[in-house]
Amino acid sequence: MLEELKKELKALNAEYAKIKTLPPEERKNFGVEMNKKKQAILKKIEEAEAASESDNLEPLDLSAPAAPNSPIPTFKKGSKHPLMTELDRVVDIYQSMGFAVLEPRQLDDEFHMFDSLNFHKGHPARDGYDTFRTKEGFIPPAHTSTMQNRALVKYKENLEKGLPIAVVVPGRVFRNEDVDATHEHTFYQCEGIYVSKDATMGNLLGIFKHFFSTYYGQDLRIKTQPGYFPFTEPSFELLIEKPKSLGGKGDGWLELLGCGMIHPNVLKAAGINPDEYKGFAWGGGIDRLAMMKYGLTDVRHFESGNLKFLEEF
Ligand code: DAH
């Protein structure tokens, strides 16, 4: 197209040269006509050039990975936060055991934080969760147990088909706590929920044994001690042996999570008959798991945004 227009222009210029051969009285009209034609062709050329320029532009792919040898001297490649990597590892292990995954909200409500979990109104254990609240009365979840009721409701038709409910919930939680080396206001937990006709604590201990030996890549001893949570009966705390290879003295136990048999009222709140079905649940911090894995002593590193720390992972 552009080439043809340029040829046309050349031919026009050649024709224009004829002006010299015309009688003087005709030259003016001829000149005006020729000029009109020339302007029309020039306009078309300009348009064709603009169009071909935008045709030749490479489309910009905003999702393309950054060039590894970028000429920008301060160029640094971003990477996944170490806690997200650990959270993915944890979820992978549970998925390999057949658990479905649900994600929690970052703003939840009184019903899911407390009522559906058998915390009666005015229950003293509510205070133990140091919950933040928005002016409108919403609660940034203080534990991933806020998803228990949703998980039970969502998957309860499994039970009618003779299948168990098996769900894990990895998520970010918030507590209005004084921050120190072992406490953060924002941290990560993973919740597990399992319901069937014949679930037992023995099954749960089997899950833990497999989980911890896979996560830490070695066989670790585990034990339980009595605990208290309104949403489980009986309730336990699970401890794992802290071996020398992971910074322990050889005789230390680390308390890692809470667990127990799901309280009948929690099943009832989700419309599941506790005379027919039983379940167990557990929940604990990912930060602590990762701290032991990497021999870290200060949880505050994770939320610090300190690149020197983050680049070590
Ligand atoms: N949500 C509890 C906490 O953050 C931990 C927990 C205890 C979760 C017992 C459970 C459970 O699912 O059964 O302190």
XYZ file of C-alpha atoms and ligand atoms in Angstrom:
327
model
C 0.000 0.000 0.000
C 2.679 2.455 1.052
C 4.883 1.429 -1.888
C 2.059 2.026 -4.380
C 1.368 5.464 -2.982
C 5.013 6.389 -3.295
C 4.996 5.245 -6.949
C 1.895 7.348 -7.553
C 3.676 10.349 -6.089
C 6.679 9.798 -8.347
C 4.452 9.552 -11.421
C 2.691 12.747 -10.387
C 5.986 14.579 -10.041
C 6.973 13.388 -13.520
C 3.683 14.640 -14.926
C 4.172 17.966 -13.170
C 7.330 18.456 -15.175
C 5.064 18.883 -18.243
C 4.082 22.314 -16.940
C 7.003 23.807 -18.796
C 5.574 22.657 -22.118
C 2.131 24.223 -21.543
C 1.077 27.639 -22.795
C 1.408 30.189 -19.957
C -2.377 30.725 -19.539
C -2.942 27.035 -18.793
C -0.086 26.681 -16.349
C -1.926 28.117 -13.333
C -4.920 25.745 -13.490
C -2.659 22.823 -14.206
C -0.499 23.709 -11.202
C -3.505 24.026 -8.866
C -4.940 20.650 -10.013
C -1.609 18.902 -9.688
C -1.097 20.317 -6.226
C -4.502 19.075 -5.061
C -3.617 15.566 -6.274
C -0.222 15.749 -4.597
C -1.706 16.826 -1.243
C -4.211 13.960 -1.382
C -1.461 11.400 -1.991
C 0.757 12.869 0.744
C -2.117 12.590 3.204
C -2.662 8.945 2.308
C 1.072 8.252 2.696
C 1.055 9.815 6.146
C -1.911 7.684 7.208
C -0.376 4.502 5.834
C 2.887 5.206 7.636
C 1.137 5.746 10.972
C -0.837 2.516 10.555
C 2.208 0.428 9.687
C 4.104 1.847 12.677
C 1.486 0.600 15.133
C 1.347 -2.746 13.269
C 5.048 -3.189 13.877
C 4.928 -2.421 17.611
C 5.478 -5.502 19.716
C 2.591 -6.015 22.138
C 3.640 -5.410 25.731
C 3.175 -8.523 27.901
C 2.810 -7.206 31.433
C 2.846 -10.696 32.889
C 6.149 -11.693 31.267
C 8.904 -12.681 33.699
C 11.608 -10.050 34.201
C 14.694 -10.482 32.057
C 17.411 -12.272 34.031
C 20.131 -9.973 32.663
C 18.273 -6.717 32.980
C 20.493 -3.685 32.331
C 18.917 -1.880 35.305
C 21.714 -1.994 37.899
C 19.438 -2.246 40.954
C 17.422 -5.014 39.355
C 16.460 -7.716 41.836
C 14.193 -10.619 41.199
C 11.274 -10.946 43.606
C 10.653 -14.272 45.266
C 8.077 -16.036 47.359
C 7.963 -15.184 51.052
C 9.437 -18.088 53.084
C 6.209 -18.516 55.049
C 4.227 -18.933 51.839
C 6.670 -21.616 50.737
C 6.178 -23.429 54.043
C 2.408 -23.037 53.859
C 2.467 -24.624 50.373
C 4.591 -27.515 51.663
C 2.209 -28.125 54.536
C -0.813 -28.075 52.234
C 0.909 -30.409 49.734
C 1.414 -33.036 52.427
C -2.235 -32.919 53.511
C -3.428 -32.938 49.901
C -1.365 -36.054 49.269
C -3.363 -37.655 52.092
C -6.632 -36.723 50.360
C -7.601 -33.517 52.172
C -9.458 -30.773 50.282
C -8.288 -27.178 50.790
C -10.418 -24.175 51.769
C -9.212 -20.615 52.214
C -10.382 -18.427 55.088
C -11.521 -14.792 55.014
C -9.429 -11.939 56.290
C -12.506 -10.401 57.883
C -14.970 -12.679 59.563
C -17.839 -12.446 62.037
C -18.849 -13.301 65.593
C -20.737 -16.446 64.529
C -17.760 -18.084 62.794
C -15.154 -16.840 65.284
C -17.086 -17.901 68.397
C -20.766 -18.927 68.346
C -20.492 -21.804 65.857
C -17.495 -23.097 67.848
C -19.424 -23.556 71.094
C -18.147 -20.399 72.804
C -21.312 -19.283 74.599
C -21.949 -15.568 74.901
C -19.805 -14.266 77.741
C -17.604 -17.402 77.677
C -14.297 -16.510 79.388
C -12.292 -18.325 76.674
C -13.379 -15.608 74.193
C -10.945 -13.243 75.914
C -8.075 -15.646 75.331
C -8.133 -14.904 71.610
C -7.210 -11.197 71.830
C -9.399 -10.421 68.849
C -9.272 -7.228 66.834
C -12.618 -5.790 65.793
C -13.575 -3.258 63.163
C -15.907 -0.379 64.028
C -18.618 -2.271 62.155
C -18.159 -5.338 64.389
C -16.264 -7.599 61.974
C -13.411 -9.741 63.285
C -10.119 -10.371 61.508
C -9.927 -14.110 62.311
C -7.808 -14.958 65.372
C -7.594 -18.621 64.319
C -8.365 -20.706 61.248
C -11.051 -22.531 63.252
C -13.405 -19.799 61.951
C -13.684 -22.024 58.872
C -14.829 -25.169 60.711
C -18.526 -24.429 60.347
C -18.163 -23.480 56.659
C -16.127 -26.612 55.905
C -18.654 -28.868 57.651
C -21.619 -27.247 55.869
C -19.899 -27.279 52.463
C -18.893 -30.931 52.574
C -21.635 -32.500 54.670
C -23.193 -34.177 51.633
C -20.012 -36.325 51.533
C -21.363 -38.052 54.640
C -24.638 -38.993 52.932
C -22.553 -40.631 50.181
C -20.575 -42.618 52.758
C -17.451 -40.440 52.312
C -15.658 -38.574 55.101
C -15.273 -34.804 55.366
C -11.541 -34.133 55.105
C -10.518 -30.475 54.783
C -7.504 -28.325 55.617
C -7.559 -24.537 55.870
C -4.254 -22.659 55.572
C -4.604 -18.988 56.430
C -3.476 -15.736 57.960
C -4.689 -14.893 61.452
C -4.511 -11.816 63.668
C -4.265 -11.239 67.416
C -4.004 -8.097 69.468
C -0.932 -9.328 71.338
C 2.233 -7.684 72.547
C 4.847 -8.571 69.963
C 8.013 -10.332 71.126
C 10.412 -12.985 69.834
C 7.728 -15.685 69.952
C 4.531 -13.653 69.410
C 3.368 -11.753 66.336
C 0.100 -9.879 65.770
C -0.132 -11.481 62.309
C 0.761 -15.102 61.719
C -0.262 -18.205 59.807
C -2.114 -21.319 60.863
C -3.298 -24.488 59.249
C -6.549 -26.058 60.404
C -7.613 -29.631 59.790
C -11.111 -31.084 59.998
C -12.123 -34.720 59.582
C -15.578 -36.241 60.105
C -16.841 -39.777 59.467
C -18.914 -42.441 61.200
C -15.929 -43.864 63.056
C -13.212 -41.181 63.368
C -10.913 -41.598 66.384
C -8.050 -39.728 68.038
C -5.895 -42.689 66.976
C -6.523 -41.755 63.330
C -5.455 -38.198 64.075
C -2.213 -39.315 65.718
C -1.505 -41.394 62.602
C -2.028 -38.288 60.437
C 0.345 -36.288 62.661
C 3.013 -38.972 62.591
C 2.964 -39.009 58.791
C 2.743 -35.238 58.516
C 5.688 -34.414 60.789
C 8.003 -37.075 59.471
C 7.321 -35.885 55.900
C 7.650 -32.187 56.735
C 10.866 -32.550 58.719
C 12.231 -35.416 56.621
C 12.882 -37.609 59.664
C 10.926 -39.702 62.117
C 9.990 -37.567 65.114
C 8.294 -38.654 68.309
C 5.003 -36.996 69.150
C 2.923 -36.882 72.318
C -0.254 -35.275 73.594
C -1.112 -33.546 76.836
C -4.569 -32.490 78.015
C -5.757 -29.099 76.803
C -8.926 -27.063 76.723
C -10.811 -25.666 73.737
C -14.579 -25.068 73.769
C -14.898 -26.668 70.325
C -13.291 -30.029 71.117
C -14.055 -32.634 73.796
C -11.688 -34.086 74.812
C -9.059 -31.487 73.886
C -5.311 -31.968 73.603
C -2.118 -30.156 72.882
C 0.265 -31.912 70.551
C 3.988 -31.819 71.211
C 6.792 -32.998 68.991
C 10.236 -34.054 69.984
C 12.808 -31.409 69.205
C 15.793 -33.442 68.040
C 19.401 -32.286 68.187
C 19.474 -32.022 64.401
C 16.807 -29.294 64.639
C 18.455 -27.290 67.380
C 17.056 -29.241 70.367
C 19.020 -30.524 73.347
C 17.797 -34.052 72.799
C 15.203 -34.020 75.551
C 13.014 -31.064 74.564
C 9.403 -31.113 73.454
C 7.807 -28.360 71.426
C 4.102 -27.570 71.758
C 2.882 -27.195 68.210
C -0.864 -27.311 67.981
C -4.249 -27.805 69.567
C -6.539 -30.676 68.675
C -9.321 -32.932 69.858
C -12.593 -34.639 69.026
C -15.041 -32.112 67.561
C -17.609 -31.059 70.189
C -21.163 -32.318 69.428
C -22.436 -28.710 69.495
C -20.063 -27.776 66.652
C -21.398 -30.639 64.522
C -24.981 -29.652 65.413
C -24.358 -26.005 64.441
C -23.474 -27.294 60.952
C -26.527 -29.565 60.757
C -24.610 -32.817 61.320
C -26.059 -35.382 63.735
C -23.443 -36.024 66.479
C -25.086 -39.352 67.373
C -24.306 -40.616 63.894
C -20.998 -38.893 63.048
C -17.761 -38.123 64.889
C -14.875 -35.928 63.962
C -11.516 -34.601 64.985
C -9.928 -31.244 64.315
C -6.601 -29.581 64.825
C -4.962 -26.226 64.272
C -1.557 -24.699 64.782
C 0.939 -22.092 63.680
C 2.981 -22.407 60.526
C 5.486 -19.825 61.770
C 6.538 -22.130 64.599
C 6.921 -25.127 62.326
C 9.156 -23.099 60.042
C 11.146 -21.604 62.922
C 12.090 -25.059 64.119
C 12.893 -26.205 60.600
C 15.294 -23.317 60.022
C 16.541 -22.919 63.592
C 15.099 -19.392 63.918
C 14.641 -17.859 67.340
C 12.741 -14.659 66.489
C 9.353 -14.846 64.785
C 9.426 -11.102 64.051
C 11.797 -11.646 61.119
C 8.938 -12.989 59.040
C 6.880 -9.794 59.049
C 9.880 -7.446 59.116
C 10.267 -6.981 55.368
C 14.008 -7.263 55.993
C 15.436 -8.230 52.599
C 18.672 -9.535 54.080
C 16.673 -12.095 56.037
C 14.276 -12.916 53.206
C 17.078 -13.427 50.694
C 18.438 -16.304 52.762
C 15.501 -18.488 51.704
N -7.861 -22.640 67.091
C -7.027 -23.026 68.182
C -6.058 -21.891 68.495
O -5.726 -21.137 67.640
C -6.253 -24.270 67.870
C -7.124 -25.484 67.744
C -7.365 -26.259 68.855
C -7.720 -25.817 66.546
C -8.166 -27.376 68.797
C -8.529 -26.936 66.461
C -8.749 -27.702 67.604
O -9.129 -27.304 65.327
O -9.526 -28.799 67.487
O -5.656 -21.752 69.605
